[in-house]
mmCIF file with all atom_site columns, C-alpha atoms in Angstrom:
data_model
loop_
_atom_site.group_PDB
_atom_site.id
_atom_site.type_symbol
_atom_site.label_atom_id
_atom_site.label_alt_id
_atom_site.label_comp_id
_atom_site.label_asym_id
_atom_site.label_entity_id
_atom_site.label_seq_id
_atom_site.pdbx_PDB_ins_code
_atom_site.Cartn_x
_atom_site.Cartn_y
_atom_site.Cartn_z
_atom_site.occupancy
_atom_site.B_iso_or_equiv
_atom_site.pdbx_formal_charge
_atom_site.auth_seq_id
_atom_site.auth_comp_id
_atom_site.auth_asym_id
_atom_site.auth_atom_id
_atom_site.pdbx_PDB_model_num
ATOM 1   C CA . UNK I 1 1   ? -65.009 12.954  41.771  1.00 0.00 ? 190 UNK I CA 1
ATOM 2   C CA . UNK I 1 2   ? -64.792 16.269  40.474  1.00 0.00 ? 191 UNK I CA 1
ATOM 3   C CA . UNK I 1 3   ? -62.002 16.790  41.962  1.00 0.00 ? 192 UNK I CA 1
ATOM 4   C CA . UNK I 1 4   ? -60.349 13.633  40.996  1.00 0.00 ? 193 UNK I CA 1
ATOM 5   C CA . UNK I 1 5   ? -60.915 14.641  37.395  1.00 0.00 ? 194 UNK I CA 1
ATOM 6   C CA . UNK I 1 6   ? -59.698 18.045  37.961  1.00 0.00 ? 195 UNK I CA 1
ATOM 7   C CA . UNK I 1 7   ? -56.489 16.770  39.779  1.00 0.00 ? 196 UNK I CA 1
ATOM 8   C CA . UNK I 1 8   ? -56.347 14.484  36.864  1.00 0.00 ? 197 UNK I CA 1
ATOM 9   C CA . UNK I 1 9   ? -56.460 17.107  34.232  1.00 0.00 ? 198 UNK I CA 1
ATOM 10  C CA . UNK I 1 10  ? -53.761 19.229  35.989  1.00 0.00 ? 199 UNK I CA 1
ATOM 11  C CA . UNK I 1 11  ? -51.422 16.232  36.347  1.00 0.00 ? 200 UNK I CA 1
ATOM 12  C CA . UNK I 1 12  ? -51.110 15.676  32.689  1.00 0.00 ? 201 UNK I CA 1
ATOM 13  C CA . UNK I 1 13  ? -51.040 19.603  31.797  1.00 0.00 ? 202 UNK I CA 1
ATOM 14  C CA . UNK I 1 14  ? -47.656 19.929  34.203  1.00 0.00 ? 203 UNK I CA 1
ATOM 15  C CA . UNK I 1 15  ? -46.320 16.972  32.467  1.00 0.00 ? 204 UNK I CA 1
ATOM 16  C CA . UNK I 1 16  ? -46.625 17.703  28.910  1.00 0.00 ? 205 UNK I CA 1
ATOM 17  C CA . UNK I 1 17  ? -45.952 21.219  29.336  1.00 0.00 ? 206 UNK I CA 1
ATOM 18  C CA . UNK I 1 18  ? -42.578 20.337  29.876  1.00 0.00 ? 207 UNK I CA 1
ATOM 19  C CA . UNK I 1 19  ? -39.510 21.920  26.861  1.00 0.00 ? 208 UNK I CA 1
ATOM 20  C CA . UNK I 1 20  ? -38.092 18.668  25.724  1.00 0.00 ? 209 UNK I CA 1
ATOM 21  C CA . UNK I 1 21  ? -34.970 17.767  27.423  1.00 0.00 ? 210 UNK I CA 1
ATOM 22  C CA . UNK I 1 22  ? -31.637 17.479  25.657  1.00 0.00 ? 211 UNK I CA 1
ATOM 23  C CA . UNK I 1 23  ? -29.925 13.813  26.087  1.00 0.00 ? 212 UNK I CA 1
ATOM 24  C CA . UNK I 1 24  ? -26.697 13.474  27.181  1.00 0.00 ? 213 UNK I CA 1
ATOM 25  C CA . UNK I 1 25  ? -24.416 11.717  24.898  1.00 0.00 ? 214 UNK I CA 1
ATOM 26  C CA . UNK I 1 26  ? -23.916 8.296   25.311  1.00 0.00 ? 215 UNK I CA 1
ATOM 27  C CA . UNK I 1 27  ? -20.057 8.280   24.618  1.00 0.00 ? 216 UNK I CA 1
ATOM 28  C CA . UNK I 1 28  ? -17.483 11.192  24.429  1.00 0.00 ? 217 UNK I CA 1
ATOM 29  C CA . UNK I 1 29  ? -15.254 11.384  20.905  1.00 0.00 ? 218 UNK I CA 1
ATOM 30  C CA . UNK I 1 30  ? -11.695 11.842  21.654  1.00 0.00 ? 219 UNK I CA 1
ATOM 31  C CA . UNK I 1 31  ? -8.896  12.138  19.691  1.00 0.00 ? 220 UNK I CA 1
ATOM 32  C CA . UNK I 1 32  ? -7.324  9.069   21.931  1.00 0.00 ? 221 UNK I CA 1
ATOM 33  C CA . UNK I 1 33  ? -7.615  6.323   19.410  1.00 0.00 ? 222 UNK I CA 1
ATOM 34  C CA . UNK I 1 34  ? -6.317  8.133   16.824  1.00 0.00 ? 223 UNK I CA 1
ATOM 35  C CA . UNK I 1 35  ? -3.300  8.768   18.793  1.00 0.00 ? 224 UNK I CA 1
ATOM 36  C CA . UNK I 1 36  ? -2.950  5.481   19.717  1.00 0.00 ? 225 UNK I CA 1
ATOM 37  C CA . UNK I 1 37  ? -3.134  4.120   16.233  1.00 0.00 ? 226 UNK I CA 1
ATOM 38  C CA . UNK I 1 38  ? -0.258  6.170   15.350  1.00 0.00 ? 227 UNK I CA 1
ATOM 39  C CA . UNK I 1 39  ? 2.341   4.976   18.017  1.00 0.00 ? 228 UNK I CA 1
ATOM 40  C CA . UNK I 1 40  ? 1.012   1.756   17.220  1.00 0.00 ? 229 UNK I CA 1
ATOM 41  C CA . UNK I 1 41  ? 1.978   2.387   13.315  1.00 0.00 ? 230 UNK I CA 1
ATOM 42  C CA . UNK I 1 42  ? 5.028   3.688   14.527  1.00 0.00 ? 231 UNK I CA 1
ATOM 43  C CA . UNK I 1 43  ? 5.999   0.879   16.584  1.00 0.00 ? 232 UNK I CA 1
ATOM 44  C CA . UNK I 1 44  ? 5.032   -1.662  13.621  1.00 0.00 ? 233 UNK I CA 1
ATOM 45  C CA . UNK I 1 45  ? 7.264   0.475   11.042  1.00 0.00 ? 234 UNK I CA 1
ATOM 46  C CA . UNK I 1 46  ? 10.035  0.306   13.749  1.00 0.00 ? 235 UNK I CA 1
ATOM 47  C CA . UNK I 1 47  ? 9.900   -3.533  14.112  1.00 0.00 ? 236 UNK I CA 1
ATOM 48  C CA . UNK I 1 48  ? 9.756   -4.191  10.589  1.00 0.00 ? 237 UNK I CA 1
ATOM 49  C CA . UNK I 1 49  ? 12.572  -1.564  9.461   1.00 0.00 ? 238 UNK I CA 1
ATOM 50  C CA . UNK I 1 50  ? 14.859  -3.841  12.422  1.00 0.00 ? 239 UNK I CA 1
ATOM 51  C CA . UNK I 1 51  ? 13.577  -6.941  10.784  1.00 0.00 ? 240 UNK I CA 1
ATOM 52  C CA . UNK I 1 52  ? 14.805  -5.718  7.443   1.00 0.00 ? 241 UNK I CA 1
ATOM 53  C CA . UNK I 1 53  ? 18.239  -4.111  8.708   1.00 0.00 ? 242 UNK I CA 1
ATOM 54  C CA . UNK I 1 54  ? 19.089  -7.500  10.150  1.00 0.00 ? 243 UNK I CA 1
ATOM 55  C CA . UNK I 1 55  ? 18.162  -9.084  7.146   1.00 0.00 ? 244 UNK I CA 1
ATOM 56  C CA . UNK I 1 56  ? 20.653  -6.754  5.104   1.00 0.00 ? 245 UNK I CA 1
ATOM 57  C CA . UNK I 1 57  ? 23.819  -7.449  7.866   1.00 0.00 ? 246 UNK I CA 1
ATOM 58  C CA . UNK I 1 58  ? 22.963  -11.066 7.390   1.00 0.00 ? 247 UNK I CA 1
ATOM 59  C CA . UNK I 1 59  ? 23.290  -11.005 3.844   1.00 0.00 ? 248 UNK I CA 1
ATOM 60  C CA . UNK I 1 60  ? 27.144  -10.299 3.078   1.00 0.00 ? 249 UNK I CA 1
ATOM 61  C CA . UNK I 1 61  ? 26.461  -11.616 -0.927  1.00 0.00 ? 250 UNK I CA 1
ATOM 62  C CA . UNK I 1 62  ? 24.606  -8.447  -1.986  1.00 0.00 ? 251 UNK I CA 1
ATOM 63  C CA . UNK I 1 63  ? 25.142  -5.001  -1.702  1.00 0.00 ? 252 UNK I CA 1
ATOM 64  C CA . UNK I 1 64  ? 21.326  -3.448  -0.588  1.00 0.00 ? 253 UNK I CA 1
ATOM 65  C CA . UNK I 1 65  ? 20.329  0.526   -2.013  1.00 0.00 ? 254 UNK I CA 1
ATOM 66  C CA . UNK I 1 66  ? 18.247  2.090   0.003   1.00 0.00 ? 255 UNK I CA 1
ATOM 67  C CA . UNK I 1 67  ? 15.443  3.332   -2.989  1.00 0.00 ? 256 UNK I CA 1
ATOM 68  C CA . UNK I 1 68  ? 14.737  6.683   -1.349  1.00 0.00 ? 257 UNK I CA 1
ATOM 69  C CA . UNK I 1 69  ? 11.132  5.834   -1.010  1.00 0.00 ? 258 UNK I CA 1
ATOM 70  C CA . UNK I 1 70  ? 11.195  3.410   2.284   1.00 0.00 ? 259 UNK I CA 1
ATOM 71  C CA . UNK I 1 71  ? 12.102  -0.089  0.769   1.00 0.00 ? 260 UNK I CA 1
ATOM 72  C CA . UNK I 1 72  ? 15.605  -1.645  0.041   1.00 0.00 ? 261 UNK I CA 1
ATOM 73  C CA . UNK I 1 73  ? 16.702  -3.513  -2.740  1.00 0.00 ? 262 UNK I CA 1
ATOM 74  C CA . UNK I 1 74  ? 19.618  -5.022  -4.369  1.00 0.00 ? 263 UNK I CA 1
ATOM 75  C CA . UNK I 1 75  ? 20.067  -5.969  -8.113  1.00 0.00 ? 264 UNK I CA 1
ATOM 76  C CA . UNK I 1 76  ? 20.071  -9.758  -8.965  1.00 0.00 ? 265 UNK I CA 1
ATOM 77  C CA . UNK I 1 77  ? 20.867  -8.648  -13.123 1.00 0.00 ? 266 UNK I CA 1
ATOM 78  C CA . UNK I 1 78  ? 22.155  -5.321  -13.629 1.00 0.00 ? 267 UNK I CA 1
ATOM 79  C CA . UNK I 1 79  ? 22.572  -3.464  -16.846 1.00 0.00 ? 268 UNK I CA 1
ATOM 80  C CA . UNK I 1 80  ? 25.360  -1.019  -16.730 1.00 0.00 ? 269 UNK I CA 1
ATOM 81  C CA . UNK I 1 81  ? 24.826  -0.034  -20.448 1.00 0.00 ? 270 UNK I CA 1
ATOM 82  C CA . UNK I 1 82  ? 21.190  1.131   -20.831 1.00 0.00 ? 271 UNK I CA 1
ATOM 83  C CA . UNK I 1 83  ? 20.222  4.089   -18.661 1.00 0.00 ? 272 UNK I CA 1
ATOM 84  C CA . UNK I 1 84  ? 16.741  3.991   -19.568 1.00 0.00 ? 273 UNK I CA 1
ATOM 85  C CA . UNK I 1 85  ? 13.978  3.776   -17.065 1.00 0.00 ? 274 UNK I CA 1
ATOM 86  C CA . UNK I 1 86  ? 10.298  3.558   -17.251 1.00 0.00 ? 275 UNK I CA 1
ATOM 87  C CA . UNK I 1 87  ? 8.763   7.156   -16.907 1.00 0.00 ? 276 UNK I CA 1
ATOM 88  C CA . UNK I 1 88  ? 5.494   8.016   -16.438 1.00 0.00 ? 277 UNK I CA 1
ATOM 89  C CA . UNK I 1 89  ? 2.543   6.505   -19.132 1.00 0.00 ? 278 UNK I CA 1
ATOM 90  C CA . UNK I 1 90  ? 5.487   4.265   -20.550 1.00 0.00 ? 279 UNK I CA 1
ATOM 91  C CA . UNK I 1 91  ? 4.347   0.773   -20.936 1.00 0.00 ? 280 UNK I CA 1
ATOM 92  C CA . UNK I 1 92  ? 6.560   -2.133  -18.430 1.00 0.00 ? 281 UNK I CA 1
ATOM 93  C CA . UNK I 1 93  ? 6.272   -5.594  -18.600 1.00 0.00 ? 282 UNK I CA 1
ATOM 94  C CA . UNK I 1 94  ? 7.415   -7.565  -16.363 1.00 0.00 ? 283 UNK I CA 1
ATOM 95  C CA . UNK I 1 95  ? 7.526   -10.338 -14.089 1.00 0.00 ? 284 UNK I CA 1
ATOM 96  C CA . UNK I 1 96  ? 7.867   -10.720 -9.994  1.00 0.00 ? 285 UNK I CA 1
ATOM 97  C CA . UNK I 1 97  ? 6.335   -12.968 -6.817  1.00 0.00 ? 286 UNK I CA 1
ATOM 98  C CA . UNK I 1 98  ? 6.429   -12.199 -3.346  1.00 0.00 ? 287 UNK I CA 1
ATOM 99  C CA . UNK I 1 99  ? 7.414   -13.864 -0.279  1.00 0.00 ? 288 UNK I CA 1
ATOM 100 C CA . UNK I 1 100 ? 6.932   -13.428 3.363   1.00 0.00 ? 289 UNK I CA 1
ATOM 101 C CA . UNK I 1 101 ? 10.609  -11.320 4.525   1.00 0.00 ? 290 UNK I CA 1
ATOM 102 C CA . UNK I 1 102 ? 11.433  -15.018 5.805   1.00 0.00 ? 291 UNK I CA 1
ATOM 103 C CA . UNK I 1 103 ? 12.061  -16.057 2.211   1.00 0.00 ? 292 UNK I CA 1
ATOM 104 C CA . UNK I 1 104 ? 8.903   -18.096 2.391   1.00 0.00 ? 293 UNK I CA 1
ATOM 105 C CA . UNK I 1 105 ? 7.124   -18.204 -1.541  1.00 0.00 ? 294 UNK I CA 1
ATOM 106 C CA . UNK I 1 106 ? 3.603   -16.283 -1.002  1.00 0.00 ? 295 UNK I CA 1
ATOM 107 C CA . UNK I 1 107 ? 3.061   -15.835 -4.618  1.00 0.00 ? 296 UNK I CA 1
ATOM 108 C CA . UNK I 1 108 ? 5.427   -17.675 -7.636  1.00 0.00 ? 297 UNK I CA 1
ATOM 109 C CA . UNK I 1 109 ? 6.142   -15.670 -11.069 1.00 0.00 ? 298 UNK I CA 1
ATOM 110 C CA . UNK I 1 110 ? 3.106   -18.192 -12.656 1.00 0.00 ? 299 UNK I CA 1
ATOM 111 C CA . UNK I 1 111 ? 0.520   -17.190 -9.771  1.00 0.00 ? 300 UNK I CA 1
ATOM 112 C CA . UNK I 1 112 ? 1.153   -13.724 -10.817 1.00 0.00 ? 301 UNK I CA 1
ATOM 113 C CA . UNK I 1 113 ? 1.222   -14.097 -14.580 1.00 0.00 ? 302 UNK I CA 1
ATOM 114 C CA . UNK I 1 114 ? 3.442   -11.785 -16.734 1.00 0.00 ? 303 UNK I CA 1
ATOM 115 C CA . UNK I 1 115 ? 2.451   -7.933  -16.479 1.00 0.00 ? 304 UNK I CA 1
ATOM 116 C CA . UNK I 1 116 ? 1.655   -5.184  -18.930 1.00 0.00 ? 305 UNK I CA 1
ATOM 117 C CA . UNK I 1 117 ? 1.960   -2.148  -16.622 1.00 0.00 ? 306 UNK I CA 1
ATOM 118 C CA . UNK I 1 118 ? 1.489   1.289   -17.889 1.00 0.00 ? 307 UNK I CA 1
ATOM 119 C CA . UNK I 1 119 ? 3.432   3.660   -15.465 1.00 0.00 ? 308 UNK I CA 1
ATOM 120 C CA . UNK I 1 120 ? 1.488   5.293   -12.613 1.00 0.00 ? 309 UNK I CA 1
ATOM 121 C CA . UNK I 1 121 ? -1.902  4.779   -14.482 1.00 0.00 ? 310 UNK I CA 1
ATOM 122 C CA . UNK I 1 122 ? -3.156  1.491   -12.998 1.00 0.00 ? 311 UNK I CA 1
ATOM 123 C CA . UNK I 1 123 ? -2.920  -0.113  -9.983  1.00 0.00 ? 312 UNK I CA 1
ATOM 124 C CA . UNK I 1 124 ? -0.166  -1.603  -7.981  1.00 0.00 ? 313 UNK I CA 1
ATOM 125 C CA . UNK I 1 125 ? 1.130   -1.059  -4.528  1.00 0.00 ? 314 UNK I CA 1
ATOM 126 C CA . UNK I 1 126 ? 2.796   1.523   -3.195  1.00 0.00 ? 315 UNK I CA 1
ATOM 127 C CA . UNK I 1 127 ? 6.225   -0.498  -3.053  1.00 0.00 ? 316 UNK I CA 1
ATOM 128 C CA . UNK I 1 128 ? 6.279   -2.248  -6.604  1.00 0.00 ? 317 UNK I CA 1
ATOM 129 C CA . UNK I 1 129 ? 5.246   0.863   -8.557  1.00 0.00 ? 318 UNK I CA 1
ATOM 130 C CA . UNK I 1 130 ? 8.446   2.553   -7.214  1.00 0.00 ? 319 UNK I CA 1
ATOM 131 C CA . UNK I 1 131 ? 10.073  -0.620  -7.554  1.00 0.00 ? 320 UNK I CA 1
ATOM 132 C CA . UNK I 1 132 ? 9.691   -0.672  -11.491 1.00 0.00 ? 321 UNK I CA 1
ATOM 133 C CA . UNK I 1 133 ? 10.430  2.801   -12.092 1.00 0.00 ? 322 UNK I CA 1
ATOM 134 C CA . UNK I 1 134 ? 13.972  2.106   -10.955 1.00 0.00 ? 323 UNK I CA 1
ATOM 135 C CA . UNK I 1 135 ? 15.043  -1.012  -13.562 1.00 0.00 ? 324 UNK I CA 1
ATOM 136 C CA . UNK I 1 136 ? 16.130  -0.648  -16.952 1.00 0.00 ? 325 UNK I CA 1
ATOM 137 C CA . UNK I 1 137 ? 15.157  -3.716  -19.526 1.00 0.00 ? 326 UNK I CA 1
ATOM 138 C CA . UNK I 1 138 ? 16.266  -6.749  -18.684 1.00 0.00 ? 327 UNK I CA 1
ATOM 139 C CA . UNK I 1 139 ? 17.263  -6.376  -15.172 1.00 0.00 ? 328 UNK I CA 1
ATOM 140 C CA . UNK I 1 140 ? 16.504  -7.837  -11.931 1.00 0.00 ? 329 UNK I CA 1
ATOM 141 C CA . UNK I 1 141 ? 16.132  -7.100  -8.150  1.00 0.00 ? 330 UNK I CA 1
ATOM 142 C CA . UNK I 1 142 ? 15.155  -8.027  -5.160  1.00 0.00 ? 331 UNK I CA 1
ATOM 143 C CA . UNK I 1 143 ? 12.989  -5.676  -2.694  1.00 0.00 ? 332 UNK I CA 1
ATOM 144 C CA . UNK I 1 144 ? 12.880  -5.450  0.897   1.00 0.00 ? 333 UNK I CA 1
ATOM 145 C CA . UNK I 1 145 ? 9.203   -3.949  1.352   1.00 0.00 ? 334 UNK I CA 1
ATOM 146 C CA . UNK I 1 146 ? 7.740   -3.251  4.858   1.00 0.00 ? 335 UNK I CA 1
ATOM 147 C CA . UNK I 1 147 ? 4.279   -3.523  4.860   1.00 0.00 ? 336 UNK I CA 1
ATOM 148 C CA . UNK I 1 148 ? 2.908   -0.030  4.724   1.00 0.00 ? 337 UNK I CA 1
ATOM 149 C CA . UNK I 1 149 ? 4.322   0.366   1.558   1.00 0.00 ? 338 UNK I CA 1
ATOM 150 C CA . UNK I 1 150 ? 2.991   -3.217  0.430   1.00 0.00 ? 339 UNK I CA 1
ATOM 151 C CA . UNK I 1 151 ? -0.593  -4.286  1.550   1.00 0.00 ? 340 UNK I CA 1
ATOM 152 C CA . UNK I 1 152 ? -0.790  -2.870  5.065   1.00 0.00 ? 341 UNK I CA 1
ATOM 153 C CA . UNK I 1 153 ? -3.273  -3.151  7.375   1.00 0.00 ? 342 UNK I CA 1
ATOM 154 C CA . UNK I 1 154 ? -5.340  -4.921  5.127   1.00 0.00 ? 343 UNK I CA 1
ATOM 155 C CA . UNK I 1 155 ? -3.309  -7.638  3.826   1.00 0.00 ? 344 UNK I CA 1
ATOM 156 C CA . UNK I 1 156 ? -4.593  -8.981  0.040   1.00 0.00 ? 345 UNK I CA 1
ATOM 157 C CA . UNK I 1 157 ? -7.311  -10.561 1.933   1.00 0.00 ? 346 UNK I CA 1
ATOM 158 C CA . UNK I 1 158 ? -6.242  -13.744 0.503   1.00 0.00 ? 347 UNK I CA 1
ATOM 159 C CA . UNK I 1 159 ? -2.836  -15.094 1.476   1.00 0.00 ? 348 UNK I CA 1
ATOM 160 C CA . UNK I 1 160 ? -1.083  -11.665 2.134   1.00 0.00 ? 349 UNK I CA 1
ATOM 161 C CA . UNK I 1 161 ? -2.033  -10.628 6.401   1.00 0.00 ? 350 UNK I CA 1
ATOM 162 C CA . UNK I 1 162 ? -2.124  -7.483  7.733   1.00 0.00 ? 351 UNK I CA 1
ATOM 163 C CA . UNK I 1 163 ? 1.083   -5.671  8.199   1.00 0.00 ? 352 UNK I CA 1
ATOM 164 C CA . UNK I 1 164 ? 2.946   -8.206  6.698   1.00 0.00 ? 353 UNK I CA 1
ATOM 165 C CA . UNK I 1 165 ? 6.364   -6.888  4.686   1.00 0.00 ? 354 UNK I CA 1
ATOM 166 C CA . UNK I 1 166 ? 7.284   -8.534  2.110   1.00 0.00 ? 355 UNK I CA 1
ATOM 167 C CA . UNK I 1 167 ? 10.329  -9.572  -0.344  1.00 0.00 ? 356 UNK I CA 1
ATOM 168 C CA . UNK I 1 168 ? 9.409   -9.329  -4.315  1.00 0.00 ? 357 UNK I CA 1
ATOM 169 C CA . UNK I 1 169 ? 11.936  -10.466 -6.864  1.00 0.00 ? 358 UNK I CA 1
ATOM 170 C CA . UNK I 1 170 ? 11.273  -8.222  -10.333 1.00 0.00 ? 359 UNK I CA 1
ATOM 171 C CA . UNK I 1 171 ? 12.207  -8.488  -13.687 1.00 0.00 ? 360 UNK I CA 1
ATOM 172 C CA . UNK I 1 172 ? 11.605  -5.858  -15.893 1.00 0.00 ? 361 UNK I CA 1
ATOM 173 C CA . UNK I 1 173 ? 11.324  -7.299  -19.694 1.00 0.00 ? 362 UNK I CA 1
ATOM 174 C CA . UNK I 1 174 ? 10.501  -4.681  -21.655 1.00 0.00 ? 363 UNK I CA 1
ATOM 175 C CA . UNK I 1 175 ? 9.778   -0.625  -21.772 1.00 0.00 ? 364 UNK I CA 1
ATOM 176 C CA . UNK I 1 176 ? 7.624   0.749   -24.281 1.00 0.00 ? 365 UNK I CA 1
ATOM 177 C CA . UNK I 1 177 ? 8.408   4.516   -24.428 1.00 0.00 ? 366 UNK I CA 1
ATOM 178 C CA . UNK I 1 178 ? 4.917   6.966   -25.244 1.00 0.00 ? 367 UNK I CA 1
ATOM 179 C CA . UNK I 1 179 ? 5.315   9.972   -27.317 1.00 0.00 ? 368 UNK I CA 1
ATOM 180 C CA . UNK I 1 180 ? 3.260   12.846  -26.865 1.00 0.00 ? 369 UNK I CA 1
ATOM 181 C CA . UNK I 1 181 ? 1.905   14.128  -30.461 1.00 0.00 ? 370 UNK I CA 1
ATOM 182 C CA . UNK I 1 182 ? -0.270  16.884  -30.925 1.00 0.00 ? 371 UNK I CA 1
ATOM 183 C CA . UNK I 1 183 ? -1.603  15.519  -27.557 1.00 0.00 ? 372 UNK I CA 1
ATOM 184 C CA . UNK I 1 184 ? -2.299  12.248  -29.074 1.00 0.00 ? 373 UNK I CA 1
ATOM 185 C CA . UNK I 1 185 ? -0.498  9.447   -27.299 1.00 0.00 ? 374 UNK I CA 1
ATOM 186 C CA . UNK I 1 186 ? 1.520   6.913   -29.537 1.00 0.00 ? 375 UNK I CA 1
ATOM 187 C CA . UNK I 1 187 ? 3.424   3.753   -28.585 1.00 0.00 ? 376 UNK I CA 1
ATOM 188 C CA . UNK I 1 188 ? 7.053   4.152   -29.810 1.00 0.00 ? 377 UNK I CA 1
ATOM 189 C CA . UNK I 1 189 ? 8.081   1.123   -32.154 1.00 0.00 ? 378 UNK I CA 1
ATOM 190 C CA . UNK I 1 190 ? 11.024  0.565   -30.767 1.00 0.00 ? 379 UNK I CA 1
ATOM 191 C CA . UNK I 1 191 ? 11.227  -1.007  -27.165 1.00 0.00 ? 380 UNK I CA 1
ATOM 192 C CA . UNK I 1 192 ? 13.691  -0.223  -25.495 1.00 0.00 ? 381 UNK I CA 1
#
């Protein structure tokens, strides 16, 4: 019995004398998905920039501008006298709805409501903040959007899906120009 005990004793001293082992991980991090999300973005931008170039052969009415910034547009109201566009702080409003780049009404002008939009201070996506900065009062265009530049992956979560590029007709109804006084910001009376 003695030696049962003893045996016993020794048993649990080689067994908890042991250093801790270090677990293996249970998956290996690799750079993989990352590179596979970016030919994947690539391969959506190059589907919807073929989408949009069809679009713009198909369309022999309008003559399309390529903005500079990844989206095409062409004027629906053009002002050839003003030269004044919004700049940044000035105060837009405006009007525009989106559609799917079918034509397909997503959102009308009275979903949206008319916008106050102070330049590159608020929120608006990628696409339709550029979008403004390039009308003058009183014109119109349409945009050809892809949807990185719009709502992406996300979509709006409401009626907007993911990677979905869009088409936005904008009017731009009024700019109010800010002055910088003594670093005190002042809406111009006049609008523009």
């Amino acid at each position: 019995m003695k030696y049962l005990i003893l045996l016993f004793v020794a048993f649990i001293h080689l067994t908890s004398c042991n250093k801790p082992r270090a677990r293996k991980p249970v998956s290996v991090k690799s750079g993989s998905y990352i590179s596979e999300s970016i030919i994947l973005n690539k391969k959506i931008k190059a589907r919807e920039e073929t989408l949009i170039n069809t679009i713009i052969k198909k369309d022999t009415l309008h003559t399309y501008l390529n903005s500079g910034n990844g989206f095409w547009y062409h004027y629906i109201k053009k002002d050839s006298i003003l030269s004044i566009t919004p700049q940044f702080g000035d105060i837009v409003n405006f009007d525009f709805n989106i559609k799917q780049i079918n034509g397909q009404l997503i959102y009308s002008e009275k979903e949206l409501g008319n916008r106050n939009y102070k330049i590159d201070k608020e929120e608006l996506f990628y696409g339709l903040r550029e979008a403004i900065k390039l009308l003058q009062t009183g014109e119109s265009a349409t945009f050809l959007i892809p949807s990185h530049l719009a709502y992406g992956y996300y979509g709006d979560t409401k009626k907007i899906k993911a990677n979905t590029p869009i088409i936005t007709e904008v009017t731009v109804n009024s700019i109010s120009k800010i002055e910088n006084n003594n670093n005190k910001e002042q809406l111009k009376l006049n609008q523009y």
